[in-house]
């Protein structure tokens, strides 16, 4: 018996479409599951939480959604040994990119999950919350917040527009760091603590990161001019920005 959690609102409604395909494929393969889907992120987490505390055991969780839905599920799954079978249906799908999953064929992914065993990945913790991809602060987190508020623009375009809007008024901030016993201060535009490779729909902020090596990759961008930022920014999609002296 599997659990199935679909966030129909992921990817501006793509979650609902992909969810239908997943249900059809699971039925065709005679895979038994309990559907705990919900229309809100909060209810998705509550449904998952209530199932995980029950005495019933499950083979795994088919999760249809994006990075936000995955983050919600991780808060509960990290307390268990249950594996998650991610079916990407979000806007960015960055953790799915890190895993090199097929972003367009949920049927192929289902077959893959049913014929393979789960693998362990590293998990980060901040306060009482967990993350598996990228934790960031500064410019990029402001861009993400602005992009999430855009509902009519889809995909990478809304992140690019958000970058221009935030950059016009953004000012670097002072940060205090304590890393492996080393303490220092620095002014920075953004800081990314990464388990995964990318965020923002394919921006490879830490291209050498590995999700199972026991380490975080940390990127610190010290202040640069707006012109220099826009000049270097396109390189983030290939990961070549890390050679810049301000990184």
C-alpha atoms as a PDB file:
ATOM      1  CA  UNK A   1       0.000   0.000   0.000  1.00  0.00           C
ATOM      2  CA  UNK A   2       1.271   3.442  -1.020  1.00  0.00           C
ATOM      3  CA  UNK A   3       0.287   6.954  -0.063  1.00  0.00           C
ATOM      4  CA  UNK A   4      -0.538   9.475  -2.792  1.00  0.00           C
ATOM      5  CA  UNK A   5      -0.349  13.197  -2.139  1.00  0.00           C
ATOM      6  CA  UNK A   6      -1.227  15.589  -4.970  1.00  0.00           C
ATOM      7  CA  UNK A   7      -1.044  19.364  -4.720  1.00  0.00           C
ATOM      8  CA  UNK A   8      -3.380  20.406  -7.568  1.00  0.00           C
ATOM      9  CA  UNK A   9      -2.284  24.037  -7.273  1.00  0.00           C
ATOM     10  CA  UNK A  10       1.389  23.317  -7.982  1.00  0.00           C
ATOM     11  CA  UNK A  11       2.766  24.836 -11.155  1.00  0.00           C
ATOM     12  CA  UNK A  12      -0.273  27.060 -11.691  1.00  0.00           C
ATOM     13  CA  UNK A  13      -2.548  24.047 -11.901  1.00  0.00           C
ATOM     14  CA  UNK A  14      -0.117  21.599 -13.475  1.00  0.00           C
ATOM     15  CA  UNK A  15      -0.298  19.498 -10.316  1.00  0.00           C
ATOM     16  CA  UNK A  16      -3.923  18.634 -11.028  1.00  0.00           C
ATOM     17  CA  UNK A  17      -3.159  17.591 -14.609  1.00  0.00           C
ATOM     18  CA  UNK A  18      -0.141  15.479 -13.673  1.00  0.00           C
ATOM     19  CA  UNK A  19      -2.073  14.042 -10.741  1.00  0.00           C
ATOM     20  CA  UNK A  20      -4.721  12.638 -13.075  1.00  0.00           C
ATOM     21  CA  UNK A  21      -2.028  10.929 -15.145  1.00  0.00           C
ATOM     22  CA  UNK A  22      -0.454   9.461 -12.021  1.00  0.00           C
ATOM     23  CA  UNK A  23      -3.782   8.053 -10.830  1.00  0.00           C
ATOM     24  CA  UNK A  24      -4.439   6.511 -14.239  1.00  0.00           C
ATOM     25  CA  UNK A  25      -0.996   4.904 -14.321  1.00  0.00           C
ATOM     26  CA  UNK A  26      -1.208   3.554 -10.780  1.00  0.00           C
ATOM     27  CA  UNK A  27      -4.601   2.034 -11.610  1.00  0.00           C
ATOM     28  CA  UNK A  28      -3.226   0.499 -14.809  1.00  0.00           C
ATOM     29  CA  UNK A  29      -0.377  -1.073 -12.835  1.00  0.00           C
ATOM     30  CA  UNK A  30      -2.713  -2.293 -10.069  1.00  0.00           C
ATOM     31  CA  UNK A  31      -0.840  -0.291  -7.452  1.00  0.00           C
ATOM     32  CA  UNK A  32      -2.887   0.128  -4.293  1.00  0.00           C
ATOM     33  CA  UNK A  33      -2.771   3.520  -2.637  1.00  0.00           C
ATOM     34  CA  UNK A  34      -4.554   5.830  -0.241  1.00  0.00           C
ATOM     35  CA  UNK A  35      -5.208   9.293  -1.646  1.00  0.00           C
ATOM     36  CA  UNK A  36      -4.466  12.015   0.930  1.00  0.00           C
ATOM     37  CA  UNK A  37      -4.449  14.934  -1.511  1.00  0.00           C
ATOM     38  CA  UNK A  38      -5.717  18.385  -0.539  1.00  0.00           C
ATOM     39  CA  UNK A  39      -6.219  21.821  -2.099  1.00  0.00           C
ATOM     40  CA  UNK A  40      -4.060  23.724   0.389  1.00  0.00           C
ATOM     41  CA  UNK A  41      -0.458  23.298   1.511  1.00  0.00           C
ATOM     42  CA  UNK A  42      -1.493  23.298   5.161  1.00  0.00           C
ATOM     43  CA  UNK A  43      -4.084  20.576   4.653  1.00  0.00           C
ATOM     44  CA  UNK A  44      -1.612  18.501   2.614  1.00  0.00           C
ATOM     45  CA  UNK A  45       0.765  18.508   5.571  1.00  0.00           C
ATOM     46  CA  UNK A  46      -1.996  17.728   8.062  1.00  0.00           C
ATOM     47  CA  UNK A  47      -3.242  14.798   5.974  1.00  0.00           C
ATOM     48  CA  UNK A  48       0.265  13.380   5.675  1.00  0.00           C
ATOM     49  CA  UNK A  49       0.958  13.851   9.367  1.00  0.00           C
ATOM     50  CA  UNK A  50      -2.201  12.031  10.420  1.00  0.00           C
ATOM     51  CA  UNK A  51      -1.433   9.070   8.154  1.00  0.00           C
ATOM     52  CA  UNK A  52       2.169   8.747   9.320  1.00  0.00           C
ATOM     53  CA  UNK A  53       1.206   8.500  12.977  1.00  0.00           C
ATOM     54  CA  UNK A  54      -1.215   5.653  12.249  1.00  0.00           C
ATOM     55  CA  UNK A  55      -0.202   2.045  12.842  1.00  0.00           C
ATOM     56  CA  UNK A  56      -0.523   1.194   9.149  1.00  0.00           C
ATOM     57  CA  UNK A  57       2.710   0.719   7.208  1.00  0.00           C
ATOM     58  CA  UNK A  58       3.261   2.010   3.673  1.00  0.00           C
ATOM     59  CA  UNK A  59       5.686   1.248   0.866  1.00  0.00           C
ATOM     60  CA  UNK A  60       6.274   4.915   0.130  1.00  0.00           C
ATOM     61  CA  UNK A  61       4.712   8.252  -0.768  1.00  0.00           C
ATOM     62  CA  UNK A  62       3.987   9.314  -4.326  1.00  0.00           C
ATOM     63  CA  UNK A  63       4.242  13.089  -4.138  1.00  0.00           C
ATOM     64  CA  UNK A  64       2.905  15.166  -7.047  1.00  0.00           C
ATOM     65  CA  UNK A  65       3.949  18.804  -6.783  1.00  0.00           C
ATOM     66  CA  UNK A  66       6.847  21.205  -6.825  1.00  0.00           C
ATOM     67  CA  UNK A  67       9.612  22.229  -4.452  1.00  0.00           C
ATOM     68  CA  UNK A  68       7.146  23.875  -2.086  1.00  0.00           C
ATOM     69  CA  UNK A  69       5.054  20.728  -1.808  1.00  0.00           C
ATOM     70  CA  UNK A  70       8.197  18.665  -1.260  1.00  0.00           C
ATOM     71  CA  UNK A  71       9.294  21.013   1.514  1.00  0.00           C
ATOM     72  CA  UNK A  72       5.958  20.568   3.246  1.00  0.00           C
ATOM     73  CA  UNK A  73       6.199  16.777   3.019  1.00  0.00           C
ATOM     74  CA  UNK A  74       9.801  16.722   4.253  1.00  0.00           C
ATOM     75  CA  UNK A  75       8.725  18.294   7.552  1.00  0.00           C
ATOM     76  CA  UNK A  76       6.830  15.074   8.306  1.00  0.00           C
ATOM     77  CA  UNK A  77       8.812  12.455   6.372  1.00  0.00           C
ATOM     78  CA  UNK A  78      12.104  13.288   8.086  1.00  0.00           C
ATOM     79  CA  UNK A  79      10.660  11.838  11.292  1.00  0.00           C
ATOM     80  CA  UNK A  80      10.070   8.470   9.597  1.00  0.00           C
ATOM     81  CA  UNK A  81      11.820   5.950   7.357  1.00  0.00           C
ATOM     82  CA  UNK A  82       9.233   6.327   4.590  1.00  0.00           C
ATOM     83  CA  UNK A  83      10.623   7.076   1.140  1.00  0.00           C
ATOM     84  CA  UNK A  84       9.231   9.767  -1.142  1.00  0.00           C
ATOM     85  CA  UNK A  85       8.661   9.196  -4.862  1.00  0.00           C
ATOM     86  CA  UNK A  86       8.670  12.715  -6.283  1.00  0.00           C
ATOM     87  CA  UNK A  87       6.628  13.391  -9.419  1.00  0.00           C
ATOM     88  CA  UNK A  88       7.590  16.978 -10.396  1.00  0.00           C
ATOM     89  CA  UNK A  89       4.646  19.242 -11.217  1.00  0.00           C
ATOM     90  CA  UNK A  90       5.753  22.620  -9.912  1.00  0.00           C
ATOM     91  CA  UNK A  91       7.090  25.829 -11.377  1.00  0.00           C
ATOM     92  CA  UNK A  92      10.793  25.358 -10.697  1.00  0.00           C
ATOM     93  CA  UNK A  93      11.162  21.643  -9.878  1.00  0.00           C
ATOM     94  CA  UNK A  94      14.712  22.263  -8.758  1.00  0.00           C
ATOM     95  CA  UNK A  95      15.158  19.282  -6.480  1.00  0.00           C
ATOM     96  CA  UNK A  96      13.869  17.071  -9.284  1.00  0.00           C
ATOM     97  CA  UNK A  97      16.540  18.648 -11.504  1.00  0.00           C
ATOM     98  CA  UNK A  98      19.195  17.864  -8.911  1.00  0.00           C
ATOM     99  CA  UNK A  99      17.991  14.254  -8.923  1.00  0.00           C
ATOM    100  CA  UNK A 100      18.044  14.326 -12.741  1.00  0.00           C
ATOM    101  CA  UNK A 101      14.433  13.178 -12.864  1.00  0.00           C
ATOM    102  CA  UNK A 102      12.333  13.163 -16.008  1.00  0.00           C
ATOM    103  CA  UNK A 103      10.298  16.377 -15.768  1.00  0.00           C
ATOM    104  CA  UNK A 104       7.847  15.507 -18.533  1.00  0.00           C
ATOM    105  CA  UNK A 105       6.967  11.823 -18.203  1.00  0.00           C
ATOM    106  CA  UNK A 106       5.317  10.865 -14.890  1.00  0.00           C
ATOM    107  CA  UNK A 107       4.602   7.349 -16.177  1.00  0.00           C
ATOM    108  CA  UNK A 108       8.315   6.676 -16.632  1.00  0.00           C
ATOM    109  CA  UNK A 109       8.999   7.941 -13.121  1.00  0.00           C
ATOM    110  CA  UNK A 110       6.353   5.686 -11.600  1.00  0.00           C
ATOM    111  CA  UNK A 111       7.928   2.641 -13.249  1.00  0.00           C
ATOM    112  CA  UNK A 112      11.325   3.759 -11.977  1.00  0.00           C
ATOM    113  CA  UNK A 113      10.132   4.128  -8.395  1.00  0.00           C
ATOM    114  CA  UNK A 114       8.307   0.801  -8.378  1.00  0.00           C
ATOM    115  CA  UNK A 115      11.414  -1.054  -9.551  1.00  0.00           C
ATOM    116  CA  UNK A 116      14.007   0.657  -7.333  1.00  0.00           C
ATOM    117  CA  UNK A 117      14.671   1.086  -3.625  1.00  0.00           C
ATOM    118  CA  UNK A 118      14.845   4.500  -1.910  1.00  0.00           C
ATOM    119  CA  UNK A 119      18.226   6.162  -1.344  1.00  0.00           C
ATOM    120  CA  UNK A 120      19.207   8.376   1.578  1.00  0.00           C
ATOM    121  CA  UNK A 121      19.883  12.098   1.080  1.00  0.00           C
ATOM    122  CA  UNK A 122      21.201  14.764   3.422  1.00  0.00           C
ATOM    123  CA  UNK A 123      18.770  17.057   5.207  1.00  0.00           C
ATOM    124  CA  UNK A 124      19.399  20.504   6.695  1.00  0.00           C
ATOM    125  CA  UNK A 125      17.695  21.944   9.742  1.00  0.00           C
ATOM    126  CA  UNK A 126      17.030  25.574  10.678  1.00  0.00           C
ATOM    127  CA  UNK A 127      15.241  26.010  13.971  1.00  0.00           C
ATOM    128  CA  UNK A 128      12.442  23.469  13.809  1.00  0.00           C
ATOM    129  CA  UNK A 129      12.215  23.282  10.015  1.00  0.00           C
ATOM    130  CA  UNK A 130      14.041  21.032   7.564  1.00  0.00           C
ATOM    131  CA  UNK A 131      15.205  21.535   3.989  1.00  0.00           C
ATOM    132  CA  UNK A 132      16.679  19.296   1.293  1.00  0.00           C
ATOM    133  CA  UNK A 133      17.522  21.769  -1.461  1.00  0.00           C
ATOM    134  CA  UNK A 134      18.733  25.353  -0.894  1.00  0.00           C
ATOM    135  CA  UNK A 135      18.423  27.681   2.082  1.00  0.00           C
ATOM    136  CA  UNK A 136      19.075  31.289   1.103  1.00  0.00           C
ATOM    137  CA  UNK A 137      18.874  34.818   2.406  1.00  0.00           C
ATOM    138  CA  UNK A 138      19.296  38.247   0.886  1.00  0.00           C
ATOM    139  CA  UNK A 139      18.673  39.167  -2.725  1.00  0.00           C
ATOM    140  CA  UNK A 140      17.626  35.741  -3.943  1.00  0.00           C
ATOM    141  CA  UNK A 141      15.104  35.141  -1.178  1.00  0.00           C
ATOM    142  CA  UNK A 142      13.525  38.522  -1.962  1.00  0.00           C
ATOM    143  CA  UNK A 143      13.352  37.549  -5.636  1.00  0.00           C
ATOM    144  CA  UNK A 144      11.710  34.243  -4.754  1.00  0.00           C
ATOM    145  CA  UNK A 145       9.149  35.993  -2.578  1.00  0.00           C
ATOM    146  CA  UNK A 146       8.316  38.433  -5.374  1.00  0.00           C
ATOM    147  CA  UNK A 147       8.123  35.632  -7.957  1.00  0.00           C
ATOM    148  CA  UNK A 148       5.779  33.555  -5.803  1.00  0.00           C
ATOM    149  CA  UNK A 149       3.374  36.491  -5.731  1.00  0.00           C
ATOM    150  CA  UNK A 150       3.164  36.501  -9.548  1.00  0.00           C
ATOM    151  CA  UNK A 151       0.362  34.247 -10.723  1.00  0.00           C
ATOM    152  CA  UNK A 152      -0.104  35.308 -14.333  1.00  0.00           C
ATOM    153  CA  UNK A 153       3.538  34.868 -15.366  1.00  0.00           C
ATOM    154  CA  UNK A 154       4.868  31.317 -15.494  1.00  0.00           C
ATOM    155  CA  UNK A 155       8.210  29.530 -15.340  1.00  0.00           C
ATOM    156  CA  UNK A 156      11.592  31.185 -15.541  1.00  0.00           C
ATOM    157  CA  UNK A 157      10.136  34.447 -16.882  1.00  0.00           C
ATOM    158  CA  UNK A 158       8.662  35.429 -13.537  1.00  0.00           C
ATOM    159  CA  UNK A 159      11.989  34.881 -11.787  1.00  0.00           C
ATOM    160  CA  UNK A 160      13.791  37.025 -14.370  1.00  0.00           C
ATOM    161  CA  UNK A 161      11.247  39.822 -13.998  1.00  0.00           C
ATOM    162  CA  UNK A 162      11.463  39.604 -10.213  1.00  0.00           C
ATOM    163  CA  UNK A 163      15.244  39.954 -10.392  1.00  0.00           C
ATOM    164  CA  UNK A 164      14.942  43.247 -12.266  1.00  0.00           C
ATOM    165  CA  UNK A 165      12.304  44.579  -9.881  1.00  0.00           C
ATOM    166  CA  UNK A 166      14.219  43.677  -6.714  1.00  0.00           C
ATOM    167  CA  UNK A 167      17.608  44.756  -8.059  1.00  0.00           C
ATOM    168  CA  UNK A 168      16.384  48.306  -8.646  1.00  0.00           C
ATOM    169  CA  UNK A 169      16.089  48.968  -4.898  1.00  0.00           C
ATOM    170  CA  UNK A 170      18.213  46.263  -3.252  1.00  0.00           C
ATOM    171  CA  UNK A 171      21.038  47.119  -0.846  1.00  0.00           C
ATOM    172  CA  UNK A 172      23.612  44.590   0.478  1.00  0.00           C
ATOM    173  CA  UNK A 173      23.474  43.674   4.171  1.00  0.00           C
ATOM    174  CA  UNK A 174      26.039  42.889   6.853  1.00  0.00           C
ATOM    175  CA  UNK A 175      26.222  39.264   8.012  1.00  0.00           C
ATOM    176  CA  UNK A 176      28.016  37.390  10.776  1.00  0.00           C
ATOM    177  CA  UNK A 177      29.204  33.873   9.918  1.00  0.00           C
ATOM    178  CA  UNK A 178      30.215  30.907  12.032  1.00  0.00           C
ATOM    179  CA  UNK A 179      31.290  27.936   9.919  1.00  0.00           C
ATOM    180  CA  UNK A 180      33.147  24.919  11.313  1.00  0.00           C
ATOM    181  CA  UNK A 181      34.546  26.969  14.184  1.00  0.00           C
ATOM    182  CA  UNK A 182      35.557  29.910  11.975  1.00  0.00           C
ATOM    183  CA  UNK A 183      33.801  33.227  12.650  1.00  0.00           C
ATOM    184  CA  UNK A 184      33.884  36.298  10.410  1.00  0.00           C
ATOM    185  CA  UNK A 185      31.783  39.212   9.183  1.00  0.00           C
ATOM    186  CA  UNK A 186      31.058  40.225   5.610  1.00  0.00           C
ATOM    187  CA  UNK A 187      28.720  42.402   3.597  1.00  0.00           C
ATOM    188  CA  UNK A 188      26.856  40.303   1.049  1.00  0.00           C
ATOM    189  CA  UNK A 189      24.131  40.501  -1.559  1.00  0.00           C
ATOM    190  CA  UNK A 190      23.073  36.918  -1.075  1.00  0.00           C
ATOM    191  CA  UNK A 191      24.025  33.766   0.778  1.00  0.00           C
ATOM    192  CA  UNK A 192      23.012  30.262  -0.271  1.00  0.00           C
ATOM    193  CA  UNK A 193      23.488  27.185   1.895  1.00  0.00           C
ATOM    194  CA  UNK A 194      22.953  24.341  -0.518  1.00  0.00           C
ATOM    195  CA  UNK A 195      22.312  20.657  -0.413  1.00  0.00           C
ATOM    196  CA  UNK A 196      21.033  20.660  -3.992  1.00  0.00           C
ATOM    197  CA  UNK A 197      22.389  22.243  -7.144  1.00  0.00           C
ATOM    198  CA  UNK A 198      19.787  24.756  -8.255  1.00  0.00           C
ATOM    199  CA  UNK A 199      16.857  26.966  -7.354  1.00  0.00           C
ATOM    200  CA  UNK A 200      14.601  29.414  -9.157  1.00  0.00           C
ATOM    201  CA  UNK A 201      13.812  27.036 -12.006  1.00  0.00           C
ATOM    202  CA  UNK A 202      17.294  25.894 -13.012  1.00  0.00           C
ATOM    203  CA  UNK A 203      19.684  28.516 -11.641  1.00  0.00           C
ATOM    204  CA  UNK A 204      22.709  26.388 -10.701  1.00  0.00           C
ATOM    205  CA  UNK A 205      23.762  28.445  -7.705  1.00  0.00           C
ATOM    206  CA  UNK A 206      26.015  25.663  -6.362  1.00  0.00           C
ATOM    207  CA  UNK A 207      26.741  23.427  -9.365  1.00  0.00           C
ATOM    208  CA  UNK A 208      29.100  21.087  -7.503  1.00  0.00           C
ATOM    209  CA  UNK A 209      26.744  20.312  -4.610  1.00  0.00           C
ATOM    210  CA  UNK A 210      25.904  16.690  -3.837  1.00  0.00           C
ATOM    211  CA  UNK A 211      22.844  15.669  -1.869  1.00  0.00           C
ATOM    212  CA  UNK A 212      24.472  12.693  -0.151  1.00  0.00           C
ATOM    213  CA  UNK A 213      28.051  13.738   0.705  1.00  0.00           C
ATOM    214  CA  UNK A 214      27.363  14.996   4.225  1.00  0.00           C
ATOM    215  CA  UNK A 215      28.337  18.586   3.390  1.00  0.00           C
ATOM    216  CA  UNK A 216      26.655  21.837   2.452  1.00  0.00           C
ATOM    217  CA  UNK A 217      27.981  23.980  -0.387  1.00  0.00           C
ATOM    218  CA  UNK A 218      27.933  27.640   0.650  1.00  0.00           C
ATOM    219  CA  UNK A 219      27.873  30.533  -1.800  1.00  0.00           C
ATOM    220  CA  UNK A 220      28.462  34.107  -0.657  1.00  0.00           C
ATOM    221  CA  UNK A 221      28.078  36.920  -3.171  1.00  0.00           C
ATOM    222  CA  UNK A 222      29.829  40.073  -2.004  1.00  0.00           C
ATOM    223  CA  UNK A 223      28.525  43.423  -3.321  1.00  0.00           C
ATOM    224  CA  UNK A 224      28.782  44.195  -7.035  1.00  0.00           C
ATOM    225  CA  UNK A 225      27.248  46.954  -9.132  1.00  0.00           C
ATOM    226  CA  UNK A 226      23.857  46.449 -10.748  1.00  0.00           C
ATOM    227  CA  UNK A 227      25.511  46.465 -14.157  1.00  0.00           C
ATOM    228  CA  UNK A 228      28.028  43.809 -13.111  1.00  0.00           C
ATOM    229  CA  UNK A 229      25.307  41.685 -11.565  1.00  0.00           C
ATOM    230  CA  UNK A 230      23.242  41.722 -14.769  1.00  0.00           C
ATOM    231  CA  UNK A 231      26.361  40.945 -16.800  1.00  0.00           C
ATOM    232  CA  UNK A 232      27.244  37.894 -14.742  1.00  0.00           C
ATOM    233  CA  UNK A 233      23.747  36.689 -13.906  1.00  0.00           C
ATOM    234  CA  UNK A 234      23.111  34.662 -17.115  1.00  0.00           C
ATOM    235  CA  UNK A 235      26.064  32.442 -16.157  1.00  0.00           C
ATOM    236  CA  UNK A 236      24.153  31.101 -13.150  1.00  0.00           C
ATOM    237  CA  UNK A 237      22.092  28.869 -15.443  1.00  0.00           C
ATOM    238  CA  UNK A 238      25.263  27.012 -16.427  1.00  0.00           C
ATOM    239  CA  UNK A 239      26.983  27.302 -13.046  1.00  0.00           C
ATOM    240  CA  UNK A 240      29.885  29.301 -14.504  1.00  0.00           C
ATOM    241  CA  UNK A 241      29.246  32.268 -12.193  1.00  0.00           C
ATOM    242  CA  UNK A 242      31.300  30.621  -9.439  1.00  0.00           C
ATOM    243  CA  UNK A 243      34.546  31.777 -11.084  1.00  0.00           C
ATOM    244  CA  UNK A 244      33.647  35.442 -10.533  1.00  0.00           C
ATOM    245  CA  UNK A 245      35.872  37.133  -7.897  1.00  0.00           C
ATOM    246  CA  UNK A 246      32.838  38.362  -5.929  1.00  0.00           C
ATOM    247  CA  UNK A 247      31.624  34.776  -5.425  1.00  0.00           C
END
